[in-house]
Short mmCIF file of C-alpha atoms and ligand atoms in Angstrom, two decimals:
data_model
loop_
_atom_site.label_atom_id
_atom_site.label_comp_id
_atom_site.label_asym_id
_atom_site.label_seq_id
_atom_site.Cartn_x
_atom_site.Cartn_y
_atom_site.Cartn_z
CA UNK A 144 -1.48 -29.28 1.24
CA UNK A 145 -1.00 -29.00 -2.42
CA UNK A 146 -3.38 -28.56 -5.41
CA UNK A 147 -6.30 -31.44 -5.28
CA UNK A 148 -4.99 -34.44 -7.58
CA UNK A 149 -8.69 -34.00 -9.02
CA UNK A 150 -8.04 -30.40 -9.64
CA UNK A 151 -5.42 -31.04 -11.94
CA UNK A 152 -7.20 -33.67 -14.13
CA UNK A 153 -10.25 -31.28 -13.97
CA UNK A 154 -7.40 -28.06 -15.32
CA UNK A 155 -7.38 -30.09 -18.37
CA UNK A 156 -11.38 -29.66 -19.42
CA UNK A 157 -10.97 -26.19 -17.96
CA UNK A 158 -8.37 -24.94 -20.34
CA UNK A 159 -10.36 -26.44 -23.14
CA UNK A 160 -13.34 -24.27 -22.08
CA UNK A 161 -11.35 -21.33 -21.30
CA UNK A 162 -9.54 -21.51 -24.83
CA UNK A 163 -13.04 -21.74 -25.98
CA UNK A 164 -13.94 -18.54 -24.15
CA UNK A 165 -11.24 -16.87 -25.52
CA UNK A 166 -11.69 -17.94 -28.84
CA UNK A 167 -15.39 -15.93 -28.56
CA UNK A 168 -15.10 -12.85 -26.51
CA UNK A 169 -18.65 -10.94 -25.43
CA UNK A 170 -18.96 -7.00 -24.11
CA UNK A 171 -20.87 -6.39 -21.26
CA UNK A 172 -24.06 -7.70 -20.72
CA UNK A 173 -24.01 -9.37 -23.92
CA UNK A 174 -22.26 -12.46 -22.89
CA UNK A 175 -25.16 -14.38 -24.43
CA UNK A 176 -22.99 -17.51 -25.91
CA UNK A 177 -20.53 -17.50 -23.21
CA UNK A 178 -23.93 -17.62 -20.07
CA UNK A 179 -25.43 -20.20 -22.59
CA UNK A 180 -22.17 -22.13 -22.48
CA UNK A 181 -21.60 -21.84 -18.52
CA UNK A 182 -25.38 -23.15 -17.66
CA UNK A 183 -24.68 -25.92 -19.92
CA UNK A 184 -21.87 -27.10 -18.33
CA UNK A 185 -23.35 -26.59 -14.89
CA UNK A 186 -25.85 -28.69 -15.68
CA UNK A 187 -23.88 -31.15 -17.02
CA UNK A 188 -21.99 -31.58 -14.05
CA UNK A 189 -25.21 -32.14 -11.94
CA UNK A 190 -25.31 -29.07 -10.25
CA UNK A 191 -28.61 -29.08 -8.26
CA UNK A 192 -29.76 -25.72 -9.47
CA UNK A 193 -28.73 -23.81 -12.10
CA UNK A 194 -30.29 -20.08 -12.87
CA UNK A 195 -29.70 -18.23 -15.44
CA UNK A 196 -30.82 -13.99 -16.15
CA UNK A 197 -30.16 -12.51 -13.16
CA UNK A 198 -28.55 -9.25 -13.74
CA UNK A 199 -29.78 -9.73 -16.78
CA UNK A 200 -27.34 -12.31 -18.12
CA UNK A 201 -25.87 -13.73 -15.23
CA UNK A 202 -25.72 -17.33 -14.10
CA UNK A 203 -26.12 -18.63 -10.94
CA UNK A 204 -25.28 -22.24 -9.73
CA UNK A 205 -26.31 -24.15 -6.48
CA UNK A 206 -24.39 -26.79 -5.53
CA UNK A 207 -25.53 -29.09 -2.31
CA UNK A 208 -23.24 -30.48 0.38
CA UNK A 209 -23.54 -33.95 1.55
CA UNK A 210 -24.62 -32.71 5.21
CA UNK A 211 -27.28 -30.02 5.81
CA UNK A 212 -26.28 -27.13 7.03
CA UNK A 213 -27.61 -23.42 7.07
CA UNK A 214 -24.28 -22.27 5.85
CA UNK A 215 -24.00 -20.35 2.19
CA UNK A 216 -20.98 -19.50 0.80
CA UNK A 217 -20.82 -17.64 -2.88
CA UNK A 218 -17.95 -17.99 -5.39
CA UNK A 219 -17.67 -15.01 -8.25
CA UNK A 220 -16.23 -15.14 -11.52
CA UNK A 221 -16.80 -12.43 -14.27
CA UNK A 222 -17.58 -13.09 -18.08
CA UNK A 223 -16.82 -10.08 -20.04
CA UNK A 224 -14.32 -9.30 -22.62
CA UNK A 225 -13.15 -5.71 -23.45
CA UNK A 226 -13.55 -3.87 -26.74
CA UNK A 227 -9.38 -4.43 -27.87
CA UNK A 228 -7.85 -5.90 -30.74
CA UNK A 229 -6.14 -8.82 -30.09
CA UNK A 230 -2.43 -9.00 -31.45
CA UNK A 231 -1.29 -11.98 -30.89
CA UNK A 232 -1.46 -15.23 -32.94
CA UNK A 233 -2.27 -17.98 -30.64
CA UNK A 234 -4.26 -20.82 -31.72
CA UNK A 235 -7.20 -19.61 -29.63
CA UNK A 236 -6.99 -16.08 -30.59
CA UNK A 237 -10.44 -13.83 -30.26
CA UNK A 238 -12.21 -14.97 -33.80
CA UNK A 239 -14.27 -11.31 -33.15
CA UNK A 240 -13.12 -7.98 -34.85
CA UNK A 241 -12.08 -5.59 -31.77
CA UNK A 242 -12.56 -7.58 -28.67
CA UNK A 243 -10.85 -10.15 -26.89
CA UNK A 244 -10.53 -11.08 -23.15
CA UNK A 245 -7.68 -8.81 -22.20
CA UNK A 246 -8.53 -9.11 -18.38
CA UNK A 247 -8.19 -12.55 -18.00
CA UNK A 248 -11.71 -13.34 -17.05
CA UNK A 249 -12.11 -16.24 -19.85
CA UNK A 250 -9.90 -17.44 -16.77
CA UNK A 251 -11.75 -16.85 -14.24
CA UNK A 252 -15.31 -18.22 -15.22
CA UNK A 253 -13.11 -21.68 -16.28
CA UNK A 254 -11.54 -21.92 -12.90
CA UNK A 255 -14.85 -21.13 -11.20
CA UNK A 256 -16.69 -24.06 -13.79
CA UNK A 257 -13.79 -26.41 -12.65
CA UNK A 258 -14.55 -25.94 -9.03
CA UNK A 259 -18.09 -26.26 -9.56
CA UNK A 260 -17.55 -29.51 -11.33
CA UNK A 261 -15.10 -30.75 -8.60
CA UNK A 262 -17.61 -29.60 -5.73
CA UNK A 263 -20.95 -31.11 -7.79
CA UNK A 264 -18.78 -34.68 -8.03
CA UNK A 265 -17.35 -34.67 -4.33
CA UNK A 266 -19.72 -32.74 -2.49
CA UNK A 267 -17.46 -32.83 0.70
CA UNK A 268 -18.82 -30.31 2.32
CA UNK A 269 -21.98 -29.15 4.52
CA UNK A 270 -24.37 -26.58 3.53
CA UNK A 271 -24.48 -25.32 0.07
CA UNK A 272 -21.92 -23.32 -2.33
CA UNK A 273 -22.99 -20.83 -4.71
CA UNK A 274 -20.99 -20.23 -7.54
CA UNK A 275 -21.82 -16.74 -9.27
CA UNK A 276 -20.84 -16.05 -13.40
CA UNK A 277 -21.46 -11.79 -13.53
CA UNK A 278 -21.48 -10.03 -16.49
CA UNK A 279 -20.32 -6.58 -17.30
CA UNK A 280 -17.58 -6.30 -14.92
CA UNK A 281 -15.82 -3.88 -17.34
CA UNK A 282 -17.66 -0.87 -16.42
CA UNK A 283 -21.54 -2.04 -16.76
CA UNK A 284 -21.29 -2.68 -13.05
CA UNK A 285 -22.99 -6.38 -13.68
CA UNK A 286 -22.13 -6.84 -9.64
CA UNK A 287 -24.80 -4.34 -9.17
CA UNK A 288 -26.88 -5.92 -11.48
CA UNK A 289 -26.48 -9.04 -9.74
CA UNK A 290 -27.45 -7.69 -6.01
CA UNK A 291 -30.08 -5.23 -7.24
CA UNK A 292 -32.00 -8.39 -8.54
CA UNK A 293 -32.03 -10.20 -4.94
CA UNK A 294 -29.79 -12.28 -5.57
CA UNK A 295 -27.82 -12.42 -2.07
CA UNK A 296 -31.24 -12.79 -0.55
CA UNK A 297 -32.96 -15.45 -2.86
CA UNK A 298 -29.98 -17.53 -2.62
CA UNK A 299 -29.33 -17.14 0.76
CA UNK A 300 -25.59 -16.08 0.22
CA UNK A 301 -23.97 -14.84 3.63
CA UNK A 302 -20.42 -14.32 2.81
CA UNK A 303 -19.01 -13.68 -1.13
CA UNK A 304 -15.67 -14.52 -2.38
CA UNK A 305 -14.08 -12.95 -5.97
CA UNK A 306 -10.57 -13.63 -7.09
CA UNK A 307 -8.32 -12.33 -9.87
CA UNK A 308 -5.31 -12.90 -12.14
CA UNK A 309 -2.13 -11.19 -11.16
CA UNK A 310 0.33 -11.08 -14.57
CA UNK A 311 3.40 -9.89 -13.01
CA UNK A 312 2.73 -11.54 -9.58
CA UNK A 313 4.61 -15.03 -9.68
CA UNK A 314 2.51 -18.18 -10.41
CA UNK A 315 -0.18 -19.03 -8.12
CA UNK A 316 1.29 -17.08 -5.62
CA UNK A 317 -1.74 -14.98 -3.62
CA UNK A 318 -1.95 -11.64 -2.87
CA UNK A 319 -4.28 -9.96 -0.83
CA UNK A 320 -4.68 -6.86 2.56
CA UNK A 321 -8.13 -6.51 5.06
CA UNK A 322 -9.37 -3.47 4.15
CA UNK A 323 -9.54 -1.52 1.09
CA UNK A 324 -8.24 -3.25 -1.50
CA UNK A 325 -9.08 -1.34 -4.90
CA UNK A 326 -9.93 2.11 -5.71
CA UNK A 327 -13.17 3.84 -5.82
CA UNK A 328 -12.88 5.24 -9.37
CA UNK A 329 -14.85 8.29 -10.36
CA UNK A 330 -14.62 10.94 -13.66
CA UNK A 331 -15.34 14.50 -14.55
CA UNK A 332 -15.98 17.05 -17.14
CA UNK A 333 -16.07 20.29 -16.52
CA UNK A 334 -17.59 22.48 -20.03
CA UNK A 335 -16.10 26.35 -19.63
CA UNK A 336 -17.85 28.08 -21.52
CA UNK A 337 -16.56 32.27 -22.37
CA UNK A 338 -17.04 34.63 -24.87
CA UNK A 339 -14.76 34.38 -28.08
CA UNK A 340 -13.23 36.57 -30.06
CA UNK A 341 -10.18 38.10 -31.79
CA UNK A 342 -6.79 37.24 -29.77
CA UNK A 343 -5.43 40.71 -30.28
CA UNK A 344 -8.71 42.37 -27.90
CA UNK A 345 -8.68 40.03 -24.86
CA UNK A 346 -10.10 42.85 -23.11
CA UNK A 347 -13.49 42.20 -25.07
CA UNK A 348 -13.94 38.61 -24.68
CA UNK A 349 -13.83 36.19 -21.87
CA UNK A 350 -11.00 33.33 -22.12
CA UNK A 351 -11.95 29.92 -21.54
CA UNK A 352 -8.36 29.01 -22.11
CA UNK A 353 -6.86 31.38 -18.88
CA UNK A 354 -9.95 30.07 -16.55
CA UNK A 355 -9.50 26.55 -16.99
CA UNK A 356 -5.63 26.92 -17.05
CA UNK A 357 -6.08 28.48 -13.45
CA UNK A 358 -8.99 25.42 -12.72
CA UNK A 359 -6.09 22.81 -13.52
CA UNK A 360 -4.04 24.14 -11.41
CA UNK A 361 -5.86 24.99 -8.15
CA UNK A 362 -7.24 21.46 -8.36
CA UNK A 363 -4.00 20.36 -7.72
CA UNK A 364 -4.31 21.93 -4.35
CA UNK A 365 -7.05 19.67 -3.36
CA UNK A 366 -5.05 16.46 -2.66
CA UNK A 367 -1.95 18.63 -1.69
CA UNK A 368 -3.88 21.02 0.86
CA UNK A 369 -7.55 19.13 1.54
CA UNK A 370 -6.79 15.75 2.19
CA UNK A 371 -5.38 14.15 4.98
CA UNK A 372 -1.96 13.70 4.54
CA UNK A 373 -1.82 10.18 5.66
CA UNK A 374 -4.39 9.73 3.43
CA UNK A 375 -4.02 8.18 -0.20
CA UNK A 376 -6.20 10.65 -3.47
CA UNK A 377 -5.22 11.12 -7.10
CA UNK A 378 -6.82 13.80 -9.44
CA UNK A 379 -5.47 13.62 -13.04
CA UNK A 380 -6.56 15.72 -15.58
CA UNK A 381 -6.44 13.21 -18.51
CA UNK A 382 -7.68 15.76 -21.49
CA UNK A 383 -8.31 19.40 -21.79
CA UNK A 384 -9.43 20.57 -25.42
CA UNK A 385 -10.14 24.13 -26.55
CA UNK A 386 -9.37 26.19 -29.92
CA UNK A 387 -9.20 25.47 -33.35
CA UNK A 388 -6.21 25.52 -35.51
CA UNK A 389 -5.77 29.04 -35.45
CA UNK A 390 -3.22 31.51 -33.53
CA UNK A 391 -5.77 34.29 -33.69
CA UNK A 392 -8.84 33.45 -32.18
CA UNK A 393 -9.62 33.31 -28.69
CA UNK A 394 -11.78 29.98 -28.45
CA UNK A 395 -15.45 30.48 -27.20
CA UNK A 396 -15.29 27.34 -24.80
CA UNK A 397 -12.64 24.77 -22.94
CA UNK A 398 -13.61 21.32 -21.74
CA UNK A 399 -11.66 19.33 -19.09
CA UNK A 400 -11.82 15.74 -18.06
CA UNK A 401 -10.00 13.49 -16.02
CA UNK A 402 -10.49 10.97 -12.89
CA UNK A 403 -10.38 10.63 -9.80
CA UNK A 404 -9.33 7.59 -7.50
CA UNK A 405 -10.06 7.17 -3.82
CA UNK A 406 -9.50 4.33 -0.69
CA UNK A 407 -12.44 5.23 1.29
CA UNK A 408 -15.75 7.31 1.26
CA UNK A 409 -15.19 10.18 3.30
CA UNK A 410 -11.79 11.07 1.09
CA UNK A 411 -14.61 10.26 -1.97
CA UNK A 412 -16.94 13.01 -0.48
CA UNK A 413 -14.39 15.16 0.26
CA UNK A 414 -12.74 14.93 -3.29
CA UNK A 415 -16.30 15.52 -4.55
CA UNK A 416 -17.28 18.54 -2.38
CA UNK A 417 -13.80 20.31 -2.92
CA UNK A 418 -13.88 19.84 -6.84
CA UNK A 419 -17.12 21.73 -7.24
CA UNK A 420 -16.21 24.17 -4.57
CA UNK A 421 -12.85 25.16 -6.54
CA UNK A 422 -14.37 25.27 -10.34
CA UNK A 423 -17.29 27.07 -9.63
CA UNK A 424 -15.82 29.70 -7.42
CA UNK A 425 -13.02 30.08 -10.15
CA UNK A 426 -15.48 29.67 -13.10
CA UNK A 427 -17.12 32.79 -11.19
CA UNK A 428 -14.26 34.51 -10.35
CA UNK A 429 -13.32 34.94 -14.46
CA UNK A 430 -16.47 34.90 -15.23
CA UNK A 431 -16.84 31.96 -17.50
CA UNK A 432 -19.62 29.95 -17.05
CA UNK A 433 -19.44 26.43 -15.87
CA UNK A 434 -21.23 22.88 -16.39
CA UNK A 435 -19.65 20.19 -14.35
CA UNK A 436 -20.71 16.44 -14.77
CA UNK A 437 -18.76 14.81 -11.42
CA UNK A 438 -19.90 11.10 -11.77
CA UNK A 439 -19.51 8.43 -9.23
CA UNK A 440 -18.20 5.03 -10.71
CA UNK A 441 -17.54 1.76 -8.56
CA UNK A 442 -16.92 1.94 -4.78
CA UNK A 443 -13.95 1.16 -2.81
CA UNK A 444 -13.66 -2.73 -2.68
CA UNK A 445 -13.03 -3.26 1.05
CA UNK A 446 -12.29 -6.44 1.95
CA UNK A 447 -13.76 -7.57 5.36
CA UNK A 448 -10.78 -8.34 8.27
CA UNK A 449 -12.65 -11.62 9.05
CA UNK A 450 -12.78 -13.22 5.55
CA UNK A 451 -9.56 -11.84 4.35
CA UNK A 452 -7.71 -13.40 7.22
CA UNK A 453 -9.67 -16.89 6.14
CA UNK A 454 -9.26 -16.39 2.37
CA UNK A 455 -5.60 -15.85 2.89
CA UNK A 456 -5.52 -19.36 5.46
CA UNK A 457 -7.36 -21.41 2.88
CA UNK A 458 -4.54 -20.15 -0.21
CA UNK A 459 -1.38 -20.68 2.09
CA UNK A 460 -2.79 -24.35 2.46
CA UNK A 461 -3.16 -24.61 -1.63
CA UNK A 462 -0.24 -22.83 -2.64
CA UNK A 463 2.28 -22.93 0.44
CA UNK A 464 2.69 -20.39 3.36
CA UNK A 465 5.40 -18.90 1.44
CA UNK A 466 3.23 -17.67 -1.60
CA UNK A 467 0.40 -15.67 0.26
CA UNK A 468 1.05 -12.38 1.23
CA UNK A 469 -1.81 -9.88 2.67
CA UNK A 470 0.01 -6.97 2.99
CA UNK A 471 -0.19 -5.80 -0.78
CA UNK A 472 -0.37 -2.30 -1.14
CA UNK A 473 -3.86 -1.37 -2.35
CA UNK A 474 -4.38 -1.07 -6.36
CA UNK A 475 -5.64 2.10 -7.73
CA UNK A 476 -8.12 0.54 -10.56
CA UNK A 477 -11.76 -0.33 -9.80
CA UNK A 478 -13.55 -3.63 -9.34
CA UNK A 479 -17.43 -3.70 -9.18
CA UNK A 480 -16.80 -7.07 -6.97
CA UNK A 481 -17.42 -3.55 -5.08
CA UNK A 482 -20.56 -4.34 -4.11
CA UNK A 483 -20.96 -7.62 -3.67
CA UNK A 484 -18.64 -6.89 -0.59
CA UNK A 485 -21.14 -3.96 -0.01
CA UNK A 486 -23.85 -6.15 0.21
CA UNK A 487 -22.38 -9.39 2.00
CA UNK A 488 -18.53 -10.04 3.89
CA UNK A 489 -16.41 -11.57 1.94
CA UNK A 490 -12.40 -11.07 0.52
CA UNK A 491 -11.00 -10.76 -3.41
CA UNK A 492 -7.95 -11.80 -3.72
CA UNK A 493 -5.20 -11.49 -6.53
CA UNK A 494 -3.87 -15.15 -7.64
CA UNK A 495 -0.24 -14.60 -9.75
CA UNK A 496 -0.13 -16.02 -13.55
CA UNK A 497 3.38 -15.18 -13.75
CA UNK A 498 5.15 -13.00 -16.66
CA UNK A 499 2.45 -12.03 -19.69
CA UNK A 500 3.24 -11.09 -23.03
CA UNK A 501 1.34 -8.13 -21.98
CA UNK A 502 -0.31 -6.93 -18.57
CA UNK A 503 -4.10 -6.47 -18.40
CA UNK A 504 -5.80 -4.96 -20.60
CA UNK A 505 -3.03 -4.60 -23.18
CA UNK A 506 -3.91 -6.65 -26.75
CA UNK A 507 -1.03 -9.02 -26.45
CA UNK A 508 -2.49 -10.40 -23.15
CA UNK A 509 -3.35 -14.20 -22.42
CA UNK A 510 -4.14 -15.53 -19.73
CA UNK A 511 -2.23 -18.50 -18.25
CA UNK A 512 -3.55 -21.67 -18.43
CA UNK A 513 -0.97 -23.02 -15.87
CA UNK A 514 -2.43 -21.17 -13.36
CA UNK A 515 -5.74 -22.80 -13.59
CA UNK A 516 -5.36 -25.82 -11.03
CA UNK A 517 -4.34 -23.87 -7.98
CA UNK A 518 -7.53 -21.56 -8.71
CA UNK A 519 -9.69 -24.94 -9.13
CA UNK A 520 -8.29 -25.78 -5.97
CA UNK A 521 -7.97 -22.30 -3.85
CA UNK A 522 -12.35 -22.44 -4.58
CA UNK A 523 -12.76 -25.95 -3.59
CA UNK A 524 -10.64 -25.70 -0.53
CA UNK A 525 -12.28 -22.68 0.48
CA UNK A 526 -16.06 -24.48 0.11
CA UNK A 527 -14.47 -26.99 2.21
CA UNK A 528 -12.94 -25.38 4.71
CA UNK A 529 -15.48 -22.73 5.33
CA UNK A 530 -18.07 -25.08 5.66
CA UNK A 531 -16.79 -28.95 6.77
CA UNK A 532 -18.63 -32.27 7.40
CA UNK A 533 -18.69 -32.65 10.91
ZN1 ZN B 829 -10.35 -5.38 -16.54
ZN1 ZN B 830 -10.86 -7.90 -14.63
#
């Protein structure tokens, strides 16, 4: 079955609304305008309850089958843009100074407000859909924000669906795998600090440059000798500053950052563990001494077998059995959809927009409007399928 014929009058209002989005980008969990805008519509489409501040500035729409049912299914869409300069020239281009939505999740929340429209109108279902608008997906864990304020529970959400654009991945087609699906992303900095002093009597100061040299290297050792080798773990050092502009002076301290990227939590513990073990027995060993800030940042998103299988079933009869693949090789960036799937089972899955003038997060990307009917319809067909009038 193709995309709803009511989908793709809907796409129309939706691209306005997304263009609109775009045209007014908001950072983290100051998507003021663009909440104000999405509970507007929501209520304009009759939705039967529409809340908005949880998380702070999240929305949160009910929407009422025509049966009664104790089923509760919840749809997520994120509303943040990223601090980026926009390139391009469209017509809709970001009207704000260094920000735009570079992730494509003007998109989303228009895709999700189409659905909710097309649900609120039809109501072909039994039991009630939830459709969720987070903020601060861009590293403000808004998810988070979301759960930590009760929302599963006061809403009575049992299983939580999140979707995003693929640029790249071919139009509409849908990607997905059970199982972990993104990255648990975490960073570092380790502060070296030695004694300084003149380059020609090493023998009276302590290097900061020679001890972290050695630190970069040995932490190599940790994915190569520590982990599993069927196991997947990156450690990059991404920046390691020390010195000044002159060949004579050994530096008093070193600083080191960098990230680390994970597919489940033991391999997360173990990164963690090992990382402090190695720079504080080297830190010791040339007696520098050592400050390390190791922090956690969003957990693995594992998608649950269950859901996935279903989310992938509802897609192939959207977009054909031909475009839906749930074998994609996990992605190494982080999602804070994270804990949503912490909290409740559920499946994200990656929905193609074709070839972008730039991938995510890179200021010449758009996202494509095309794409916006078969993600209208993927949501409605998964409210009804999940959940069907006996
Ligand atoms: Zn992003
Ligand atoms: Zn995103």
């Amino acid at each position: 079955m193709p995309i709803i014929n009511r989908a793709a009058e809907l796409a129309e209002d939706a691209k306005v609304w997304r263009r609109d989005f775009h045209q007014h980008p908001e950072l983290q969990y100051e998507v003021h305008r663009t909440a104000a805008r999405v509970a507007e519509l929501l209520t304009s489409f009759g939705v039967d309850e529409v809340v908005s501040g949880i998380g702070r500035t999240g929305v949160v729409g009910v929407i009422r089958g025509r049966a009664p049912s104790q089923r509760v299914i919840g749809l997520r869409a994120d509303m943040d843009a990223l601090p980026l300069q926009e390139i391009t020239d469209v017509p809709h281009k970001s009207t704000v100074p260094g920000k735009m939505h570079a992730c494509g999740h003007d998109g989303h929340t228009a895709m999700l407000l189409g659905a909710a429209r097309y649900l609120a109108e039809t109501r072909n279902f039994a039991g009630n859909a939830v459709v969720i608008f987070q903020p601060a997906e861009e590293g403000g864990a808004g998810g988070r924000a979301m759960v930590d304020d009760g929302m599963m529970e006061r809403f009575g959400i049992q299983e939580v669906y999140g979707l995003h654009n693929a640029p790249g991945l071919p139009l509409g087609m849908v990607a997905t795998r059970a199982g972990a699906v993104m990255a648990a992303a975490d960073t570092f900095e380790v502060r070296l600090t030695g004694h300084g002093g003149h380059a020609a009597r090493p023998n009276k100061c302590v290097d900061p440059i020679v001890a972290g040299a050695q630190i970069v290297t040995a932490l190599q050792s940790i994915v190569a000798r520590n982990v599993d080798p069927v196991e997947s773990a990156v450690l990059s050092i991404t920046r390691f500053h020390s010195g000044t502009t002159a060949d004579n002076i050994i530096p008093q301290t070193a600083v080191i950052g960098g990230t680390v990227r994970t597919l489940n939590e033991e391999i997360r513990r173990l990164m963690d563990e090992r990382f402090k073990a190695v720079v504080n027995g080297l830190a010791s060993g040339m007696g520098v001494d050592v400050e390390i800030d190791y922090e956690w940042g969003y957990p693995v998103v594992v998608n649950h077998v269950e859901q996935t299988a279903f989310a992938a079933d509802v897609a192939r009869s959207v977009v054909g059995p031909d475009q839906v693949t749930t074998d994609m090789p996990p992605k190494l960036g982080g999602e804070d959809f994270a804990y949503m799937l912490q909290a409740r089972p559920g499946a994200f899955v990656f929905m193609g927009i074709g070839e972008t003038a730039g991938g995510l997060h890179h200021p010449a990307y758009d996202f494509n409007d095309e794409v916006i009917p078969h993600g209208i319809s993927y949501w409605a067909k998964l409210v009804e399928t999940a959940m069907p009038v006996e």
